[in-house]
Coordinates of C-alpha atoms and ligand atoms in Angstrom, one line a residue:
X1 CA 0.0 0.0 0.0
X2 CA 1.4 3.4 -0.9
X3 CA 0.5 6.1 1.6
X4 CA 0.7 9.7 0.6
X5 CA 0.2 12.5 3.1
X6 CA -0.7 15.8 1.4
X7 CA -1.0 19.2 3.1
X8 CA -4.7 19.8 2.4
X9 CA -7.8 18.1 1.0
X10 CA -7.3 20.1 -2.2
X11 CA -3.9 18.6 -2.6
X12 CA -5.4 15.1 -2.0
X13 CA -7.8 15.7 -4.8
X14 CA -5.0 16.9 -7.1
X15 CA -2.8 13.8 -6.5
X16 CA -5.8 11.5 -7.1
X17 CA -6.7 13.5 -10.2
X18 CA -3.0 13.0 -11.4
X19 CA -3.5 9.2 -11.1
X20 CA -6.8 9.2 -13.0
X21 CA -5.5 11.6 -15.6
X22 CA -2.4 9.3 -16.3
X23 CA -4.7 6.3 -16.6
X24 CA -7.0 8.0 -19.1
X25 CA -4.1 9.5 -21.1
X26 CA -2.7 5.9 -21.4
X27 CA -6.1 4.5 -22.5
X28 CA -8.9 6.9 -23.6
X29 CA -11.6 4.3 -22.9
X30 CA -10.3 3.3 -19.5
X31 CA -12.8 1.9 -17.0
X32 CA -13.1 4.2 -14.0
X33 CA -14.7 3.3 -10.6
X34 CA -16.4 6.3 -9.1
X35 CA -17.5 7.1 -5.5
X36 CA -20.0 9.5 -4.1
X37 CA -19.9 11.4 -0.8
X38 CA -17.8 14.3 0.1
X39 CA -14.3 12.8 -0.1
X40 CA -13.9 12.6 -3.9
X41 CA -15.4 16.1 -4.6
X42 CA -11.9 17.8 -4.8
X43 CA -10.8 15.1 -7.2
X44 CA -13.8 15.7 -9.4
X45 CA -13.3 19.5 -9.2
X46 CA -9.7 19.1 -10.3
X47 CA -10.6 16.7 -13.1
X48 CA -13.4 19.1 -14.2
X49 CA -10.8 21.9 -14.5
X50 CA -8.5 19.7 -16.5
X51 CA -11.3 18.7 -18.9
X52 CA -12.3 22.4 -19.3
X53 CA -8.6 23.3 -20.0
X54 CA -8.3 20.5 -22.5
X55 CA -5.6 18.7 -20.5
X56 CA -7.6 15.4 -20.6
X57 CA -10.7 14.2 -22.4
X58 CA -13.0 11.8 -20.4
X59 CA -15.7 11.4 -23.0
X60 CA -14.7 7.8 -23.9
X61 CA -14.2 6.7 -20.3
X62 CA -16.6 4.0 -19.0
X63 CA -17.5 4.3 -15.4
X64 CA -19.2 2.3 -12.6
X65 CA -20.4 3.8 -9.4
X66 CA -19.9 1.9 -6.1
X67 CA -23.3 1.9 -4.6
X68 CA -26.9 3.2 -4.4
X69 CA -29.6 3.5 -1.8
X70 CA -32.5 1.1 -2.0
X71 CA -35.8 2.7 -2.6
X72 CA -34.9 6.2 -3.7
X73 CA -36.1 6.8 -7.2
X74 CA -33.4 7.8 -9.7
X75 CA -34.8 11.3 -9.7
X76 CA -34.5 11.8 -6.0
X77 CA -31.8 14.5 -5.5
X78 CA -29.8 12.3 -3.1
X79 CA -30.0 9.0 -5.0
X80 CA -26.5 8.3 -6.2
X81 CA -27.8 8.2 -9.7
X82 CA -28.7 11.9 -9.3
X83 CA -25.5 12.7 -7.5
X84 CA -23.4 11.0 -10.2
X85 CA -25.2 12.9 -12.9
X86 CA -24.8 16.2 -11.1
X87 CA -21.3 15.9 -9.7
X88 CA -19.5 13.6 -12.1
X89 CA -21.1 13.2 -15.5
X90 CA -21.9 16.9 -16.1
X91 CA -18.7 18.5 -14.8
X92 CA -16.3 15.9 -16.1
X93 CA -18.2 15.7 -19.5
X94 CA -18.5 12.0 -19.3
X95 CA -20.8 10.3 -21.8
X96 CA -23.9 9.4 -19.8
X97 CA -24.5 6.1 -21.6
X98 CA -21.1 4.9 -20.6
X99 CA -21.7 5.5 -16.9
X100 CA -23.5 2.9 -14.7
X101 CA -24.8 3.2 -11.2
X102 CA -26.5 0.2 -9.4
X103 CA -30.3 0.3 -9.7
X104 CA -31.6 0.6 -6.1
X105 CA -35.2 0.4 -7.1
X106 CA -35.2 -2.5 -9.5
X107 CA -38.1 -4.9 -9.0
X108 CA -35.7 -7.8 -8.6
X109 CA -32.7 -6.4 -6.7
X110 CA -30.7 -9.6 -6.6
X111 CA -31.0 -10.0 -10.4
X112 CA -30.0 -6.3 -10.8
X113 CA -26.9 -6.9 -8.6
X114 CA -25.9 -10.0 -10.7
X115 CA -26.4 -7.9 -13.9
X116 CA -24.1 -5.1 -12.5
X117 CA -21.3 -7.6 -11.8
X118 CA -21.7 -8.9 -15.4
X119 CA -21.5 -5.4 -16.8
X120 CA -18.3 -4.7 -14.9
X121 CA -16.8 -8.0 -16.1
X122 CA -17.9 -7.4 -19.7
X123 CA -16.3 -4.0 -19.7
X124 CA -13.0 -5.8 -18.9
X125 CA -12.9 -4.9 -15.2
X126 CA -12.2 -1.6 -13.5
X127 CA -8.8 0.0 -14.3
X128 CA -8.8 2.6 -11.5
X129 CA -11.2 2.7 -8.6
X130 CA -11.7 5.9 -6.5
X131 CA -12.8 5.2 -2.9
X132 CA -13.7 7.1 0.2
X133 CA -13.7 5.6 3.7
X134 CA -16.5 5.6 6.3
X135 CA -15.8 6.7 9.9
X136 CA -16.4 3.0 10.7
X137 CA -13.9 1.8 8.1
X138 CA -16.4 0.9 5.4
X139 CA -15.6 1.0 1.7
X140 CA -18.5 1.3 -0.8
X141 CA -21.3 0.5 1.6
X142 CA -19.5 -2.6 2.9
X143 CA -20.0 -2.2 6.6
X144 CA -17.9 -3.9 9.3
X145 CA -18.1 -7.7 9.2
X146 CA -18.8 -7.7 5.4
X147 CA -17.0 -10.6 3.8
X148 CA -13.8 -9.8 1.9
X149 CA -15.1 -12.0 -0.9
X150 CA -18.5 -10.3 -1.1
X151 CA -19.9 -9.3 -4.5
X152 CA -22.5 -6.7 -5.5
X153 CA -25.5 -7.2 -3.2
X154 CA -28.2 -5.7 -1.1
X155 CA -26.8 -4.7 2.3
X156 CA -28.0 -2.9 5.4
X157 CA -26.5 0.4 6.6
X158 CA -25.3 0.7 10.2
X159 CA -26.9 3.3 12.4
X160 CA -23.6 5.3 12.3
X161 CA -23.5 5.4 8.5
X162 CA -27.1 6.5 8.4
X163 CA -26.3 9.3 11.0
X164 CA -23.2 10.3 9.0
X165 CA -25.2 10.6 5.8
X166 CA -28.2 12.3 7.3
X167 CA -26.5 15.6 6.4
X168 CA -27.6 15.0 2.8
X169 CA -31.2 14.5 3.8
X170 CA -33.9 16.6 5.5
X171 CA -33.9 14.3 8.5
X172 CA -32.4 11.0 9.8
X173 CA -35.7 9.3 9.1
X174 CA -35.3 10.0 5.4
X175 CA -32.0 8.1 5.1
X176 CA -32.7 4.7 3.6
X177 CA -31.8 1.6 5.7
X178 CA -30.6 -0.5 2.8
X179 CA -28.4 -0.1 -0.2
X180 CA -26.9 -1.9 -3.1
X181 CA -23.2 -2.0 -3.0
X182 CA -20.3 -3.5 -4.9
X183 CA -18.8 -6.1 -2.6
X184 CA -15.3 -6.0 -1.2
X185 CA -14.3 -8.8 -3.6
X186 CA -15.7 -6.7 -6.5
X187 CA -13.7 -3.6 -5.4
X188 CA -10.5 -5.6 -4.9
X189 CA -10.8 -6.9 -8.5
X190 CA -10.0 -3.3 -9.8
X191 CA -6.5 -3.1 -11.1
X192 CA -5.7 0.0 -9.0
X193 CA -7.4 1.4 -5.9
X194 CA -7.1 5.1 -5.0
X195 CA -8.6 5.9 -1.6
X196 CA -8.9 9.6 -0.6
X197 CA -9.7 10.9 2.9
X198 CA -9.4 14.3 4.6
X199 CA -10.3 15.7 7.9
X200 CA -10.0 14.8 11.5
X201 CA -13.2 12.8 11.4
X202 CA -11.4 10.1 9.3
X203 CA -8.2 9.9 11.4
X204 CA -9.2 6.8 13.3
X205 CA -10.5 4.8 10.4
X206 CA -7.5 5.8 8.3
X207 CA -5.1 4.6 11.0
X208 CA -7.0 1.3 11.4
X209 CA -7.0 0.8 7.6
X210 CA -3.2 1.4 7.2
X211 CA -1.6 0.3 10.5
X212 CA -4.2 -2.0 12.0
X213 CA -4.6 -5.7 11.4
X214 CA -6.4 -6.9 8.2
X215 CA -9.8 -7.6 9.7
X216 CA -13.4 -7.6 8.6
X217 CA -14.2 -5.2 11.5
X218 CA -12.4 -2.6 9.3
X219 CA -13.4 -3.4 5.7
X220 CA -10.9 -0.9 4.3
X221 CA -8.0 -2.9 5.8
X222 CA -8.6 -5.2 2.8
X223 CA -6.6 -2.7 0.8
X224 CA -3.5 -3.9 2.6
X225 CA -3.9 -7.1 0.5
X226 CA -4.3 -5.3 -2.9
X227 CA -1.2 -5.3 -5.2
X228 CA -1.7 -1.7 -6.3
X229 CA -3.5 0.5 -3.6
X230 CA -2.7 4.1 -3.1
X231 CA -4.1 5.9 0.0
X232 CA -4.0 9.7 -0.2
X233 CA -4.8 11.6 3.0
X234 CA -4.4 15.1 4.3
X235 CA -2.6 16.0 7.5
X236 CA -5.7 15.9 9.6
X237 CA -6.8 12.5 8.5
X238 CA -3.1 11.3 9.0
X239 CA -3.0 12.7 12.6
X240 CA -2.8 9.4 14.4
X241 CA -0.6 7.5 12.0
X242 CA 2.7 6.4 13.6
X243 CA 5.1 9.3 13.0
X244 CA 8.1 7.0 12.6
X245 CA 6.7 5.3 9.5
X246 CA 8.3 6.7 6.4
X247 CA 5.1 7.8 4.6
X248 CA 5.5 9.8 1.5
X249 CA 4.8 13.5 2.4
X250 CA 4.1 15.1 -0.9
X251 CA 3.7 18.8 -1.8
X252 CA 2.0 18.4 -5.2
X253 CA 3.0 20.4 -8.2
X254 CA 0.1 22.6 -9.0
X255 CA -2.1 21.7 -12.0
X256 CA 0.4 19.4 -13.7
X257 CA -0.4 15.8 -14.6
X258 CA 2.5 13.7 -13.6
Ligands
F6R1 C1 -19.9 6.4 -1.4 C2 -19.2 5.3 -0.7 C3 -18.8 5.5 0.8 C4 -18.2 6.8 1.1 C5 -17.9 6.9 2.6 C6 -17.3 8.3 2.9 O1 -20.1 6.0 -2.8 O2 -19.0 4.3 -1.2 O3 -18.0 4.5 1.1 O4 -17.0 6.9 0.4 O5 -19.1 6.8 3.3 O6 -18.2 9.3 2.7 P1 -17.8 10.8 2.8 O7 -16.8 11.0 1.7 O8 -19.0 11.6 2.5 O9 -17.2 11.0 4.1

């Protein structure tokens, strides 16, 4: 696992954008794994700037989102299908038909999950997967005790995750209890994983992911087993990492794809 500690969340986004830019410059129709939530927003902002400046063209990129709430229609503003349209497809000028998000209101959810797995496989697998981390160590919506070999499936959100995500809804009661999420096994099949985290709120789960044992009580610790995982965190999220470890402290070069 490569761990990069960057000065601020903006720098975290720039370094993650560097990795995605390099992947797409190597292969215009690369398959990108995309996340929702607050953590990837700086990465998307930086990518949007590069697209606007003509540094990179993402229009041939194929993309798969990690997860979706069960029971929110695709037009609900907080469904991940809406969020991906608003925050990713539009600003990054992706081609909407090439972007998939799990269908959380399919009549047969298990069949929809199996179909999603097939779509990822038929696309040749994910080249680079962007991830955030939950305060309880979840990746995607794989909550603690999820199997490391799990595939896309219906899962139940913990009370903590529902509380954490209540900020996107009018009230806690509006946050769905269930979701469809790529499994940890699905995520681990991506050729490269890039996890971004910023802020004090993530310090504990970041330390458990990087320095703790590999354990299903911290799903993100599975990244320790991946051959090509990069974790990019800001100083606040890195606060309780062991200082003696030689983590890469990087001051990113502004606006340049490296
Ligand atoms: C979202 C996702 C989740 C989030 C995590 C962190 O698609 O898969 O794992 O990455 O809950 O959320 P934020 O970034 O909002 O703190």
